Every structure is written in C-alpha cells, then in structure tokens.
Amino acid sequence: MVQLKTDTSIEAMRAAGRVVAQILTAAREAAAVGVSLRELDEVARGVLREAGAGSPFLGYRPHFAPVPFPAVICASVNDAIVHGIPTDYRLRDGDLVSIDAGAKLDGWAGDSAISFTVGRARPADIRLVDTAYKALDAGIAAATVGNRIGDIAHAIGTVCRAAGYGIPEGFGGHGVGREMHEDPGVPNEGRPGRGMPLRHGMVLAIEPMLIGGGVDTYRTDRDGWTLRTTDGSRAAHAEHTVAITDDGPRILTAL
C-alpha cells in the first residue's frame, strides 16, 4: 500500500535525507588507498551519532538474508553490485567503490548511494560511473505528477542499455517513508506509460544499478548479502530519495 506524504512529512524526510548526504560525503572524503571498508562504516556511524539519527541498515533482515545486516552502510567494491558488507578489506589504487547509506531521524527514513573510484581511475570505470548518474538523472526527470512508474523505469533503462550495460534482474528502487523500504517498487527497466500513476506526496528511492559487462545476471556471496557480477566485470550504483510534488521532483538526499 502506497502512503502519500504531507508537505510537512516531506520536510521531515528532507532532514533525514540531509543526514544521509552527510554520511556519503564523509565516507567519500575518507575513502583512500589503504583505508578499510570497516573504517568507512565507522565514519558513517560517527555522522549518525552527531546527528542524533539511527540506521535503517543496521540489523535489517529482509526475507532473502540469512543474517541481519551488520553495518550502517553497504560498501561494494569492483565486481560487487550492491549490499556489500564492510570488512577489513583495504582499498587499493583503482578500486571502484559504491557506498549505500541510510538514516532515520524523527521516525522518517532516507536512502541514497554513490559510486566513485579511488586513486587512478580506469577510463572504463569513469564511463560506467558517469552513466549510472546519467541514468539516475533521467529517472528523476521522469518522476513527475501525471507520469507513471514505468516512465521512470523506461528512462533509466534507456540510458543503461544505450551504453551497453547490464541491469541486475529483479532489483530496483522502492518507496521510502516511515520505513526504508515501502511500496511501490521502482524497476530499472520498463515500458513507458505503464504502472502506478505518480501523485503529489509519493516518495521514491530511485536507484540505477549497472553491470559493466552488459549481462543482467548476478551471484550472491557466501555472506548472503553481497551481489556480484557473474562475469567479473565492475558495477556501479547511484541513488537518491525523491519526493513527487506538484512543483516537480524534489531530491531529499542532496547536500
């Protein structure tokens, strides 16, 4: 069931979204060759503590997960697409990193993700990351009152496919509100003009996930969480929480 948010609720969600943006900014600034993923998680925990916010990631256990998620960020490196658990792995020159973060403040959630390279970037990785953000921008531009979920999905998928990238089957965006994951689902590929109509007060996490090798398949690590490309190619992930308003889409997780 989709819960429409009031303008007051959207403002409260903006406060949570600002904390998420601060987490991602701090994590990116801390990410350098030799820094561990666990250390990035500690940076994120510090931002949450300072803001008086909680983590919707920590302890989260959806139906597919064998154990609750043990961190406040997802840290996915190179061939990891999403849901990477922060470990003692230390970043290396040229790594492609995706950080997904959430925050819960005064009962409202925010969710966002960034991708970037550490050290000397490969040209192919720069193109992959740039395309992820272009797909995100296209999805957000389609998130207008009177359009449908399929218009967002089509906009994202068109950018990804035109660049020759794969899209993980069965994974996409979602509603956000009192909980991090709410209805409706927001696919990363679809047909325009199909699906639920977009209305003022809907809040969606729009999140393209791209597989560099062009295939759509993935495998799950032994940890039960991390999704990896089956061909060993690299992946990128970009995400914002966006409010659908009569004045156009409003990004709630921007700085």
PDB file of N, CA, C and O in Angstrom, residues 174-208:
ATOM      1  N   HIS A 174      12.381   1.799  -4.753  1.00  0.00           N
ATOM      2  CA  HIS A 174      11.282   1.472  -3.844  1.00  0.00           C
ATOM      3  C   HIS A 174      10.742   2.740  -3.196  1.00  0.00           C
ATOM      4  O   HIS A 174      11.392   3.796  -3.246  1.00  0.00           O
ATOM      5  N   GLY A 175       9.598   2.618  -2.586  1.00  0.00           N
ATOM      6  CA  GLY A 175       9.074   3.715  -1.791  1.00  0.00           C
ATOM      7  C   GLY A 175       9.883   3.885  -0.516  1.00  0.00           C
ATOM      8  O   GLY A 175      10.534   2.958  -0.043  1.00  0.00           O
ATOM      9  N   VAL A 176       9.847   5.100   0.030  1.00  0.00           N
ATOM     10  CA  VAL A 176      10.523   5.410   1.294  1.00  0.00           C
ATOM     11  C   VAL A 176       9.576   6.242   2.146  1.00  0.00           C
ATOM     12  O   VAL A 176       8.809   7.052   1.629  1.00  0.00           O
ATOM     13  N   GLY A 177       9.635   6.049   3.461  1.00  0.00           N
ATOM     14  CA  GLY A 177       8.789   6.824   4.356  1.00  0.00           C
ATOM     15  C   GLY A 177       9.158   6.563   5.793  1.00  0.00           C
ATOM     16  O   GLY A 177      10.275   6.814   6.224  1.00  0.00           O
ATOM     17  N   ARG A 178       8.197   6.056   6.552  1.00  0.00           N
ATOM     18  CA  ARG A 178       8.487   5.661   7.928  1.00  0.00           C
ATOM     19  C   ARG A 178       9.463   4.492   7.944  1.00  0.00           C
ATOM     20  O   ARG A 178      10.223   4.309   8.884  1.00  0.00           O
ATOM     21  N   GLU A 179       9.430   3.704   6.886  1.00  0.00           N
ATOM     22  CA  GLU A 179      10.373   2.591   6.718  1.00  0.00           C
ATOM     23  C   GLU A 179      11.252   2.855   5.500  1.00  0.00           C
ATOM     24  O   GLU A 179      10.866   3.584   4.584  1.00  0.00           O
ATOM     25  N   MET A 180      12.416   2.229   5.507  1.00  0.00           N
ATOM     26  CA  MET A 180      13.336   2.417   4.392  1.00  0.00           C
ATOM     27  C   MET A 180      12.796   1.815   3.100  1.00  0.00           C
ATOM     28  O   MET A 180      12.994   2.362   2.016  1.00  0.00           O
ATOM     29  N   HIS A 181      12.110   0.675   3.205  1.00  0.00           N
ATOM     30  CA  HIS A 181      11.539   0.017   2.030  1.00  0.00           C
ATOM     31  C   HIS A 181      10.022  -0.026   2.158  1.00  0.00           C
ATOM     32  O   HIS A 181       9.492  -0.686   3.051  1.00  0.00           O
ATOM     33  N   GLU A 182       9.348   0.676   1.293  1.00  0.00           N
ATOM     34  CA  GLU A 182       7.889   0.698   1.245  1.00  0.00           C
ATOM     35  C   GLU A 182       7.445   0.495  -0.207  1.00  0.00           C
ATOM     36  O   GLU A 182       8.263   0.493  -1.133  1.00  0.00           O
ATOM     37  N   ASP A 183       6.150   0.330  -0.401  1.00  0.00           N
ATOM     38  CA  ASP A 183       5.587   0.320  -1.750  1.00  0.00           C
ATOM     39  C   ASP A 183       5.631   1.746  -2.315  1.00  0.00           C
ATOM     40  O   ASP A 183       5.564   2.723  -1.555  1.00  0.00           O
ATOM     41  N   PRO A 184       5.748   1.866  -3.634  1.00  0.00           N
ATOM     42  CA  PRO A 184       5.788   0.828  -4.660  1.00  0.00           C
ATOM     43  C   PRO A 184       7.223   0.465  -5.043  1.00  0.00           C
ATOM     44  O   PRO A 184       8.162   1.194  -4.722  1.00  0.00           O
ATOM     45  N   GLY A 185       7.399  -0.637  -5.739  1.00  0.00           N
ATOM     46  CA  GLY A 185       8.679  -0.951  -6.336  1.00  0.00           C
ATOM     47  C   GLY A 185       8.916  -0.072  -7.561  1.00  0.00           C
ATOM     48  O   GLY A 185       7.969   0.329  -8.251  1.00  0.00           O
ATOM     49  N   VAL A 186      10.169   0.239  -7.822  1.00  0.00           N
ATOM     50  CA  VAL A 186      10.527   1.096  -8.959  1.00  0.00           C
ATOM     51  C   VAL A 186      11.586   0.361  -9.796  1.00  0.00           C
ATOM     52  O   VAL A 186      12.783   0.444  -9.510  1.00  0.00           O
ATOM     53  N   PRO A 187      11.182  -0.374 -10.827  1.00  0.00           N
ATOM     54  CA  PRO A 187      12.146  -1.135 -11.640  1.00  0.00           C
ATOM     55  C   PRO A 187      13.130  -0.222 -12.370  1.00  0.00           C
ATOM     56  O   PRO A 187      12.851   0.965 -12.597  1.00  0.00           O
ATOM     57  N   ASN A 188      14.252  -0.788 -12.744  1.00  0.00           N
ATOM     58  CA  ASN A 188      15.253  -0.036 -13.508  1.00  0.00           C
ATOM     59  C   ASN A 188      15.135  -0.254 -15.009  1.00  0.00           C
ATOM     60  O   ASN A 188      15.998   0.182 -15.779  1.00  0.00           O
ATOM     61  N   GLU A 189      14.062  -0.890 -15.423  1.00  0.00           N
ATOM     62  CA  GLU A 189      13.760  -1.047 -16.844  1.00  0.00           C
ATOM     63  C   GLU A 189      12.274  -1.327 -16.970  1.00  0.00           C
ATOM     64  O   GLU A 189      11.712  -2.046 -16.144  1.00  0.00           O
ATOM     65  N   GLY A 190      11.637  -0.749 -17.977  1.00  0.00           N
ATOM     66  CA  GLY A 190      10.207  -0.977 -18.133  1.00  0.00           C
ATOM     67  C   GLY A 190       9.647  -0.232 -19.331  1.00  0.00           C
ATOM     68  O   GLY A 190      10.385   0.422 -20.076  1.00  0.00           O
ATOM     69  N   ARG A 191       8.334  -0.322 -19.482  1.00  0.00           N
ATOM     70  CA  ARG A 191       7.656   0.303 -20.607  1.00  0.00           C
ATOM     71  C   ARG A 191       7.017   1.618 -20.161  1.00  0.00           C
ATOM     72  O   ARG A 191       6.385   1.684 -19.099  1.00  0.00           O
ATOM     73  N   PRO A 192       7.181   2.673 -20.942  1.00  0.00           N
ATOM     74  CA  PRO A 192       6.581   3.959 -20.580  1.00  0.00           C
ATOM     75  C   PRO A 192       5.059   3.877 -20.586  1.00  0.00           C
ATOM     76  O   PRO A 192       4.464   3.088 -21.316  1.00  0.00           O
ATOM     77  N   GLY A 193       4.464   4.704 -19.741  1.00  0.00           N
ATOM     78  CA  GLY A 193       3.007   4.751 -19.683  1.00  0.00           C
ATOM     79  C   GLY A 193       2.371   3.607 -18.936  1.00  0.00           C
ATOM     80  O   GLY A 193       1.146   3.507 -18.891  1.00  0.00           O
ATOM     81  N   ARG A 194       3.172   2.742 -18.323  1.00  0.00           N
ATOM     82  CA  ARG A 194       2.646   1.597 -17.582  1.00  0.00           C
ATOM     83  C   ARG A 194       2.899   1.775 -16.088  1.00  0.00           C
ATOM     84  O   ARG A 194       3.762   2.528 -15.665  1.00  0.00           O
ATOM     85  N   GLY A 195       2.139   1.053 -15.294  1.00  0.00           N
ATOM     86  CA  GLY A 195       2.378   1.064 -13.854  1.00  0.00           C
ATOM     87  C   GLY A 195       1.589   2.136 -13.128  1.00  0.00           C
ATOM     88  O   GLY A 195       0.769   2.856 -13.699  1.00  0.00           O
ATOM     89  N   MET A 196       1.860   2.254 -11.853  1.00  0.00           N
ATOM     90  CA  MET A 196       1.127   3.160 -10.969  1.00  0.00           C
ATOM     91  C   MET A 196       1.329   4.625 -11.359  1.00  0.00           C
ATOM     92  O   MET A 196       2.457   5.055 -11.627  1.00  0.00           O
ATOM     93  N   PRO A 197       0.259   5.418 -11.379  1.00  0.00           N
ATOM     94  CA  PRO A 197       0.408   6.848 -11.641  1.00  0.00           C
ATOM     95  C   PRO A 197       1.176   7.532 -10.509  1.00  0.00           C
ATOM     96  O   PRO A 197       1.039   7.166  -9.337  1.00  0.00           O
ATOM     97  N   LEU A 198       1.988   8.517 -10.849  1.00  0.00           N
ATOM     98  CA  LEU A 198       2.741   9.274  -9.849  1.00  0.00           C
ATOM     99  C   LEU A 198       1.894  10.436  -9.348  1.00  0.00           C
ATOM    100  O   LEU A 198       1.338  11.196 -10.137  1.00  0.00           O
ATOM    101  N   ARG A 199       1.829  10.563  -8.016  1.00  0.00           N
ATOM    102  CA  ARG A 199       0.981  11.577  -7.384  1.00  0.00           C
ATOM    103  C   ARG A 199       1.798  12.412  -6.410  1.00  0.00           C
ATOM    104  O   ARG A 199       2.797  11.948  -5.846  1.00  0.00           O
ATOM    105  N   HIS A 200       1.346  13.626  -6.193  1.00  0.00           N
ATOM    106  CA  HIS A 200       1.970  14.501  -5.193  1.00  0.00           C
ATOM    107  C   HIS A 200       1.963  13.787  -3.836  1.00  0.00           C
ATOM    108  O   HIS A 200       0.940  13.260  -3.393  1.00  0.00           O
ATOM    109  N   GLY A 201       3.127  13.739  -3.203  1.00  0.00           N
ATOM    110  CA  GLY A 201       3.232  13.100  -1.894  1.00  0.00           C
ATOM    111  C   GLY A 201       3.860  11.717  -1.916  1.00  0.00           C
ATOM    112  O   GLY A 201       4.183  11.166  -0.859  1.00  0.00           O
ATOM    113  N   MET A 202       4.040  11.144  -3.102  1.00  0.00           N
ATOM    114  CA  MET A 202       4.784   9.891  -3.181  1.00  0.00           C
ATOM    115  C   MET A 202       6.267  10.193  -2.991  1.00  0.00           C
ATOM    116  O   MET A 202       6.773  11.202  -3.487  1.00  0.00           O
ATOM    117  N   VAL A 203       6.967   9.320  -2.265  1.00  0.00           N
ATOM    118  CA  VAL A 203       8.415   9.471  -2.081  1.00  0.00           C
ATOM    119  C   VAL A 203       9.070   8.165  -2.486  1.00  0.00           C
ATOM    120  O   VAL A 203       8.720   7.098  -1.978  1.00  0.00           O
ATOM    121  N   LEU A 204      10.023   8.259  -3.418  1.00  0.00           N
ATOM    122  CA  LEU A 204      10.629   7.077  -4.018  1.00  0.00           C
ATOM    123  C   LEU A 204      12.147   7.120  -3.920  1.00  0.00           C
ATOM    124  O   LEU A 204      12.755   8.181  -4.070  1.00  0.00           O
ATOM    125  N   ALA A 205      12.751   5.970  -3.689  1.00  0.00           N
ATOM    126  CA  ALA A 205      14.190   5.809  -3.875  1.00  0.00           C
ATOM    127  C   ALA A 205      14.392   5.335  -5.307  1.00  0.00           C
ATOM    128  O   ALA A 205      13.931   4.264  -5.690  1.00  0.00           O
ATOM    129  N   ILE A 206      15.044   6.152  -6.095  1.00  0.00           N
ATOM    130  CA  ILE A 206      15.342   5.832  -7.490  1.00  0.00           C
ATOM    131  C   ILE A 206      16.809   5.427  -7.541  1.00  0.00           C
ATOM    132  O   ILE A 206      17.677   6.214  -7.135  1.00  0.00           O
ATOM    133  N   GLU A 207      17.102   4.198  -8.006  1.00  0.00           N
ATOM    134  CA  GLU A 207      18.477   3.700  -7.864  1.00  0.00           C
ATOM    135  C   GLU A 207      18.935   2.775  -8.992  1.00  0.00           C
ATOM    136  O   GLU A 207      18.822   1.558  -8.903  1.00  0.00           O
ATOM    137  N   PRO A 208      19.477   3.366 -10.047  1.00  0.00           N
ATOM    138  CA  PRO A 208      20.067   2.532 -11.106  1.00  0.00           C
ATOM    139  C   PRO A 208      21.241   1.708 -10.588  1.00  0.00           C
ATOM    140  O   PRO A 208      22.044   2.191  -9.782  1.00  0.00           O
TER     141      PRO A 208
END
